[in-house]
Amino acid sequence: MADATASARAEISRLHRAPEPEVLAPLLKAAKLSPESRRRVESRALAMLAELRSTQASGWVNQFLQEYRLNTSEGIALLSLAEAFLRVPDPETADQLIADKLGDADWRAHAGKSHSTLVNSATWGLVIGRALVSESAEASALKRLIARAGEPFVRQAVGAAMRMMGEIFVMGRTIEEAIARMKKRENRGFTASFDMLGEAARTFPDAERYYRAYEDAIRAVGKVKEGHSISVKLSALHPRYEVAQYDRCVPSLIEQVEALATLAKDVGIAFTIDAEETERLEMSLDIIEAVAGLRALKGWDGLGMAIQSYGKRARPTIAWANAVGEKTGRRIAARLVKGAYWDSEIKHTQEQGLSDYPLFTRKAATDVCYLACAKDMLVAKNIYPAFATHNALTVATVLEWAGDSRDFEFQRLHGMGEGLYETLVREQGYHTRIYAPVGGHRDLLAYLVRRLLENGANSSFVHQLADEKLTDADILADPVAKIAAVGGTRHPGIPLPEDLFAPERKNSEGIDLNDREELARVAKAVAPPLDFAPMSSPTADALVTRALKGFEDWSKRSVEARAACLERLADLLERDRDMLMRIAVQEAKKTIPDALAEVREAVDFCRYYAAQARKHLQPVELPGPTGERNVLRMEGRGAWVCIAPWNFPLAIFLGQVSAALAAGNSVIAKPASQTPEIAACAVGLAHDAGIPEDVLILAAGRRDMGQKLMEDVRIAGVAFTGSTATAKTIARTLIADDDRDIIPLIAETGGINAMIVDSTALPEQVVQDVITSAFRSAGQRCSALRLLVLQDDIAERTLEMLSGAMDSLIVGDPADPRTDVGPVIDQPSYDKLMGRREAMKDRILKTVPVPEEGLFVPPTLIRIDAIEELRQEWFGPLLHVTTWKGGDLAETVRRVNASGFGLTMGLHSRIARAAETVEETGTVGNLYVNRSMIGAIVGSQPFGGEGQSGTGPKAGGPHYLPRFCAERVTSTDTTSSGGNATLLSLDDVGI
C-alpha cells in the first residue's frame, strides 16, 4: 500500500491549485443521484424540514440568526460585541464598547418580531441599552429612572447576555463541567468530541498549557466510558506550526501527538486531529501518517482526522486516509466538515499572488465535494465515516447512500442542529456526536465569531432555514445541478489573484512558500554566495549631460510606448526573480519572504505606473467658450535624480525610477552604497526592456555622487528615500543657489511609528502584529513599529504574551528558510543599535539570543516611562513600550503627533469610534487598524508620510506621477482664422 499512499499524495499535490472546473468534473459525476434516489432524498429531506420548522420556535440559535442576520448592522454589532466584551477588564472601556456597538443600530425595529420569547426579551434589553448609551431625551428619562444603577446596570446586563451566548456555544468552562452537561436530558443519546476551546498557540508556554489541558481532558473523559472522544488542534501544541519551521515543529508534534494518542488508547477513548488552514494540510498528513505507523498504537482504531470539503484536495485526502489505514492495519475515523477558514484562505491567496485558490469559490461546489467525499467514505474499508453537517439535504443523501448500514456517525456543533438530529438519534438509532468546545467564556472570542459566520452566512443551510422567504424547494436545491449549470466555473465575484487589479494591470506573481518542495527550491537558489565587484561611475557632470541628451528622445515618445517598456521590465523581473531574490538575500541581507516581497513590489510599481500613465498623462481637452480649444498636456521635466535606500534596494529603487520614466523624464539612479548590485541588475533589465541607456543611467561607486548631483543646476527634480537629516540636506542644497530653477523634491523618510492598543483588542492578534511590525526585516523598514503604547489595564498580560512570542523567533542566516530575523545591514548600523541597547540595559524587558558571529542585533523590548521619552528613530529591531491610562484616546494620539514625525501609526481596538478618533486626530500618512503596520501594497495602500517623515505625494498612489510632470496648456482661438465652423454647423443657428 505504499504505492497507494504515494499515489494519493501525488494527487493531493496536483489538485492543490488546479482550476475549479477540472477539480469539479469528477466530483459532479460522483455526487450525482439517479432520478429515483433524488426523489427519495427530497422526500426524506422535506420530512426533516417539516420537523425542523415545527420545533424551530424553541431553537434559540435559529431564531437569533433569523432576527439578526449577519448582513445587517444589528447582526454585525452583536457579533462584534460578543467577540470583545468579556475580555475587557476596565469599566470605562467596556462602557465605550457597549455605546459603540449598541448606539447606532436600530434595535427597536426588531422588538417583538421574533417567534422566540428569549430573542424578544433580549431585543428589548438592547433597545433599553441603546437608549441608555445615547444622548436623546429618551435616554435622559431612562437614566433618571434608574439613576442608582446607571451604566453599571447596562454593563452587567450585557455581560450576562454575553455569558448566556457563551453557554449556548460552549459545552463547559472545564472538562468536568462539560462531561456533566453531556449527561443532561437535552444531550441524551448523543456522544461528544470535546475540544479545548481556543485558537493557535502564540508562545511555548501557551502550547504547554494546551498540551496539559488535552492530557487532563483525555484522563477525565476516559473515566466516564460513555463513548466520548477528544479533538486536538496541532496549532495549539506548537507556536511555530509553519512549513518554514517544518524540521523544528513536525518532530515535536509527532512526539506530543504520540503521547496523547497513547494515553487515549490506554484509557479507551477516540482521538481526532482537527483540520487546519490548507497551507498546513501536507504537514498534518505527515504527522498523522507517522503516528498511525507507531508500534505503540498498533491495533487501535481510535485515531481520527478532520477533512475539509471546501478544499480541492479533500477527495484524494480521503483516498490517502484509506490507504494509510490499510498500510497500518487500522480504521481511521474521518470527520468530514465543510470548512472553517474560507474567507481568510481567499484573502491570503490573493495577497500572495498565487496561481489559483486551494478551495472552491462557490458554496454549492463545496456541497458537491462534500457529497462526493461522503460517497467515497461510505465504501472505504479502512475509514470510519463521521459526517459533520447541519444540512438536511446532505443528511438525507448520506442516509440514501448508506442504505441499511449504521457503520458511521453524524456530528453537529454544540448549540446548533439539535432539531435535525433528535429523531435520527432517539427514534431511528443513528449515532450522532456533538463537537463540544470546552473553555472559559472569555475565550469564546474568535471561535464564536468563526462559527457564527460559518453557519450564519446567508448561503448556509442554518441561515436559509431561518429565512421565511425561502421555500422548501429553494433550500433543497440540488448543488450538483447548480454547479453543472455554471460549468463548474469559479465565482465571477472572486477573481484569480493575477486578475485582482484587472483590467488596469496584472498582479505580481508570487511563490507558494508554504509548499515544502517550492520553498526548498527557492532556498537552494538564493543560498550560493555572490561576488560583488566594486563599481565606479563617471563624474556627476558627465552623467547629467548624458541624461539630458537621453531626455530629448525619450520625452517625445508616446505615453503608450513608455508604458509598454515598463510592462516589459515587469515581465523580465518576474523571469529573473530567483536571481534578484538571491542578490537581495546576499547583498541586502533579506530573508526569503522579504526578498520575494521585494521583487513583487518592484513588479507592481512598474505595472502600476504604466497603467497610471495611460490613464492620467494623456492630453486632456478642457472646457471653454465656443471658438476656443484648450488642451492640458503632462510633459516630462528633464533629467531626474532618484536616490534609493538600502532597505528596499529594488522595490523603492524601481518605484522612483519607473514613475519618473513613465512621466517622460530621463533618470540618473543612485542606489545606496550598501546595495549597488541589485540596482545594477535592475538597470540592465530595464535596458533589455527597451529603455535606452542614456535615459536610465546608474550612478554608483562614488561616495560624494549624491551631493554632486544635487549641486548640478541642470537637474529637473529629485526623488529621495532615506533619513530625515539627509532629506533636509538635499532640500537646503536645492535652494542654496538663487539662480537655479525651483525644482520638486519628493522625499520619504522615517518615523517614530506608534501602535496604540486598548483593552478591547484581541491579545493574540496584537502580539502577532507587533512581532511582524517591529521585528520583520530586522526592524529595518521606515514603516516599522518603534513605539508600542498599551492601555495599562492590559499591559502586563500583553507583555507576557509578547515576551513568550519573542522566544519563538529564530535569528540567523537570511538564506535559511527558518530565519525570522536576519542581520542588520552594516557595521555602523550595528554599532549604533547596540549602543542604544547598552544605554537602556536597565530598562530591557526582553531580548532574544543571537548568533555570536555576524551583525545580529537581538530583537529587544525596552520599557520607557512616557511617549515623549522616545525622540528619535532607532532603525532596527528595538521596540520601545509604554502605557496609557485609557479614556482620552485623542490626547494620546496628540502626544504621539508631537514627535513631529508622521509616517505610520497603528491602532488595535474593537471600538469603531476609536478608529474614527485616531483617523481624525493622527497626523500620519498611513494608519493601520487591527493589522500589522508594514507591507503597503502598490495601488491599494499608497505609502508616504508628512511632517518630518516626508513631502508626499504617496508612492504607489494616484497622485504620484503628476509630481514628475510639467503641466502645460495650449489655448487656441479657432475663430481667428475665419469663423467658428463647429458653432455654425449646429442646426437652427444663425443671425
PDB file of C-alpha atoms in Angstrom, residues 309-419:
ATOM      1  CA  SER A 309     -14.610  19.613   1.807  1.00  0.00           C
ATOM      2  CA  TYR A 310     -14.170  23.233   0.758  1.00  0.00           C
ATOM      3  CA  GLY A 311     -10.620  22.257  -0.232  1.00  0.00           C
ATOM      4  CA  LYS A 312      -9.881  20.988  -3.720  1.00  0.00           C
ATOM      5  CA  ARG A 313      -7.749  18.220  -2.203  1.00  0.00           C
ATOM      6  CA  ALA A 314     -10.466  16.728   0.016  1.00  0.00           C
ATOM      7  CA  ARG A 315     -11.264  13.669  -2.108  1.00  0.00           C
ATOM      8  CA  PRO A 316      -7.676  12.448  -2.583  1.00  0.00           C
ATOM      9  CA  THR A 317      -7.133  13.091   1.134  1.00  0.00           C
ATOM     10  CA  ILE A 318      -9.846  10.527   1.837  1.00  0.00           C
ATOM     11  CA  ALA A 319      -8.123   8.087  -0.537  1.00  0.00           C
ATOM     12  CA  TRP A 320      -4.879   8.735   1.326  1.00  0.00           C
ATOM     13  CA  ALA A 321      -6.507   8.114   4.720  1.00  0.00           C
ATOM     14  CA  ASN A 322      -7.938   4.825   3.460  1.00  0.00           C
ATOM     15  CA  ALA A 323      -4.508   3.784   2.134  1.00  0.00           C
ATOM     16  CA  VAL A 324      -2.797   4.698   5.418  1.00  0.00           C
ATOM     17  CA  GLY A 325      -5.419   2.711   7.309  1.00  0.00           C
ATOM     18  CA  GLU A 326      -4.745  -0.376   5.216  1.00  0.00           C
ATOM     19  CA  LYS A 327      -0.986   0.052   5.476  1.00  0.00           C
ATOM     20  CA  THR A 328      -1.083   0.364   9.258  1.00  0.00           C
ATOM     21  CA  GLY A 329      -3.834  -2.194   9.883  1.00  0.00           C
ATOM     22  CA  ARG A 330      -6.445   0.173  11.301  1.00  0.00           C
ATOM     23  CA  ARG A 331      -9.634   2.091  10.514  1.00  0.00           C
ATOM     24  CA  ILE A 332      -9.060   5.810  10.588  1.00  0.00           C
ATOM     25  CA  ALA A 333     -12.016   7.850  11.773  1.00  0.00           C
ATOM     26  CA  ALA A 334     -12.513  10.611   9.192  1.00  0.00           C
ATOM     27  CA  ARG A 335     -14.640  13.600  10.212  1.00  0.00           C
ATOM     28  CA  LEU A 336     -15.893  15.315   7.051  1.00  0.00           C
ATOM     29  CA  VAL A 337     -16.633  19.036   7.540  1.00  0.00           C
ATOM     30  CA  LYS A 338     -17.370  21.898   5.175  1.00  0.00           C
ATOM     31  CA  GLY A 339     -14.518  24.071   6.467  1.00  0.00           C
ATOM     32  CA  ALA A 340     -13.787  26.969   8.800  1.00  0.00           C
ATOM     33  CA  TYR A 341     -11.239  29.308   7.188  1.00  0.00           C
ATOM     34  CA  TRP A 342     -12.777  30.077   3.800  1.00  0.00           C
ATOM     35  CA  ASP A 343     -12.625  33.883   3.797  1.00  0.00           C
ATOM     36  CA  SER A 344      -9.093  34.073   5.188  1.00  0.00           C
ATOM     37  CA  GLU A 345      -7.887  31.441   2.689  1.00  0.00           C
ATOM     38  CA  ILE A 346      -9.250  33.524  -0.184  1.00  0.00           C
ATOM     39  CA  LYS A 347      -7.590  36.688   1.132  1.00  0.00           C
ATOM     40  CA  HIS A 348      -4.202  35.057   1.755  1.00  0.00           C
ATOM     41  CA  THR A 349      -4.138  33.552  -1.738  1.00  0.00           C
ATOM     42  CA  GLN A 350      -4.837  36.954  -3.270  1.00  0.00           C
ATOM     43  CA  GLU A 351      -2.216  38.653  -1.104  1.00  0.00           C
ATOM     44  CA  GLN A 352       0.404  36.077  -2.057  1.00  0.00           C
ATOM     45  CA  GLY A 353      -0.331  36.380  -5.789  1.00  0.00           C
ATOM     46  CA  LEU A 354      -0.611  32.619  -6.267  1.00  0.00           C
ATOM     47  CA  SER A 355      -1.870  30.851  -9.376  1.00  0.00           C
ATOM     48  CA  ASP A 356      -5.271  29.731  -8.070  1.00  0.00           C
ATOM     49  CA  TYR A 357      -7.216  29.085  -4.887  1.00  0.00           C
ATOM     50  CA  PRO A 358      -6.791  25.899  -2.846  1.00  0.00           C
ATOM     51  CA  LEU A 359     -10.549  25.806  -2.237  1.00  0.00           C
ATOM     52  CA  PHE A 360     -13.840  26.208  -4.047  1.00  0.00           C
ATOM     53  CA  THR A 361     -15.258  29.670  -4.581  1.00  0.00           C
ATOM     54  CA  ARG A 362     -18.931  28.652  -4.657  1.00  0.00           C
ATOM     55  CA  LYS A 363     -20.891  27.265  -1.707  1.00  0.00           C
ATOM     56  CA  ALA A 364     -22.626  24.743  -3.977  1.00  0.00           C
ATOM     57  CA  ALA A 365     -19.231  23.457  -5.147  1.00  0.00           C
ATOM     58  CA  THR A 366     -18.267  22.755  -1.539  1.00  0.00           C
ATOM     59  CA  ASP A 367     -21.565  20.865  -1.145  1.00  0.00           C
ATOM     60  CA  VAL A 368     -20.828  18.814  -4.265  1.00  0.00           C
ATOM     61  CA  CYS A 369     -17.377  17.951  -2.971  1.00  0.00           C
ATOM     62  CA  TYR A 370     -18.847  17.016   0.406  1.00  0.00           C
ATOM     63  CA  LEU A 371     -21.281  14.583  -1.198  1.00  0.00           C
ATOM     64  CA  ALA A 372     -18.604  13.002  -3.424  1.00  0.00           C
ATOM     65  CA  CYS A 373     -16.332  12.582  -0.401  1.00  0.00           C
ATOM     66  CA  ALA A 374     -19.166  11.132   1.677  1.00  0.00           C
ATOM     67  CA  LYS A 375     -19.850   8.532  -1.004  1.00  0.00           C
ATOM     68  CA  ASP A 376     -16.162   7.546  -1.046  1.00  0.00           C
ATOM     69  CA  MET A 377     -16.033   7.307   2.745  1.00  0.00           C
ATOM     70  CA  LEU A 378     -19.047   5.002   2.935  1.00  0.00           C
ATOM     71  CA  VAL A 379     -17.331   2.402   0.745  1.00  0.00           C
ATOM     72  CA  ALA A 380     -13.788   2.827   2.095  1.00  0.00           C
ATOM     73  CA  LYS A 381     -12.819  -0.293   4.052  1.00  0.00           C
ATOM     74  CA  ASN A 382     -10.277   1.430   6.269  1.00  0.00           C
ATOM     75  CA  ILE A 383     -12.251   4.549   7.201  1.00  0.00           C
ATOM     76  CA  TYR A 384     -14.884   5.011   9.874  1.00  0.00           C
ATOM     77  CA  PRO A 385     -17.018   7.845   8.443  1.00  0.00           C
ATOM     78  CA  ALA A 386     -18.181  10.800  10.511  1.00  0.00           C
ATOM     79  CA  PHE A 387     -20.359  13.353   8.701  1.00  0.00           C
ATOM     80  CA  ALA A 388     -20.366  16.768  10.343  1.00  0.00           C
ATOM     81  CA  THR A 389     -23.253  18.734   8.844  1.00  0.00           C
ATOM     82  CA  HIS A 390     -26.365  20.745   9.708  1.00  0.00           C
ATOM     83  CA  ASN A 391     -27.788  20.409   6.197  1.00  0.00           C
ATOM     84  CA  ALA A 392     -30.933  18.264   5.880  1.00  0.00           C
ATOM     85  CA  LEU A 393     -30.311  17.563   2.184  1.00  0.00           C
ATOM     86  CA  THR A 394     -26.784  16.348   2.950  1.00  0.00           C
ATOM     87  CA  VAL A 395     -28.042  14.143   5.796  1.00  0.00           C
ATOM     88  CA  ALA A 396     -30.773  12.653   3.600  1.00  0.00           C
ATOM     89  CA  THR A 397     -28.271  11.944   0.815  1.00  0.00           C
ATOM     90  CA  VAL A 398     -25.870  10.194   3.205  1.00  0.00           C
ATOM     91  CA  LEU A 399     -28.728   8.052   4.515  1.00  0.00           C
ATOM     92  CA  GLU A 400     -29.742   7.169   0.950  1.00  0.00           C
ATOM     93  CA  TRP A 401     -26.227   6.027   0.082  1.00  0.00           C
ATOM     94  CA  ALA A 402     -25.717   4.226   3.387  1.00  0.00           C
ATOM     95  CA  GLY A 403     -28.828   2.070   2.977  1.00  0.00           C
ATOM     96  CA  ASP A 404     -29.184  -0.290   5.911  1.00  0.00           C
ATOM     97  CA  SER A 405     -25.662   0.326   7.206  1.00  0.00           C
ATOM     98  CA  ARG A 406     -25.203   2.047  10.561  1.00  0.00           C
ATOM     99  CA  ASP A 407     -21.415   1.830  10.427  1.00  0.00           C
ATOM    100  CA  PHE A 408     -20.928   5.595  10.508  1.00  0.00           C
ATOM    101  CA  GLU A 409     -21.917   8.607  12.575  1.00  0.00           C
ATOM    102  CA  PHE A 410     -23.156  12.138  12.169  1.00  0.00           C
ATOM    103  CA  GLN A 411     -21.675  15.102  14.001  1.00  0.00           C
ATOM    104  CA  ARG A 412     -23.015  18.537  14.851  1.00  0.00           C
ATOM    105  CA  LEU A 413     -21.795  21.627  16.658  1.00  0.00           C
ATOM    106  CA  HIS A 414     -22.915  22.176  20.226  1.00  0.00           C
ATOM    107  CA  GLY A 415     -25.615  24.837  20.101  1.00  0.00           C
ATOM    108  CA  MET A 416     -26.664  24.022  16.549  1.00  0.00           C
ATOM    109  CA  GLY A 417     -28.524  21.309  14.688  1.00  0.00           C
ATOM    110  CA  GLU A 418     -30.445  19.897  17.647  1.00  0.00           C
ATOM    111  CA  GLY A 419     -33.752  19.603  15.798  1.00  0.00           C
TER     112      GLY A 419
END
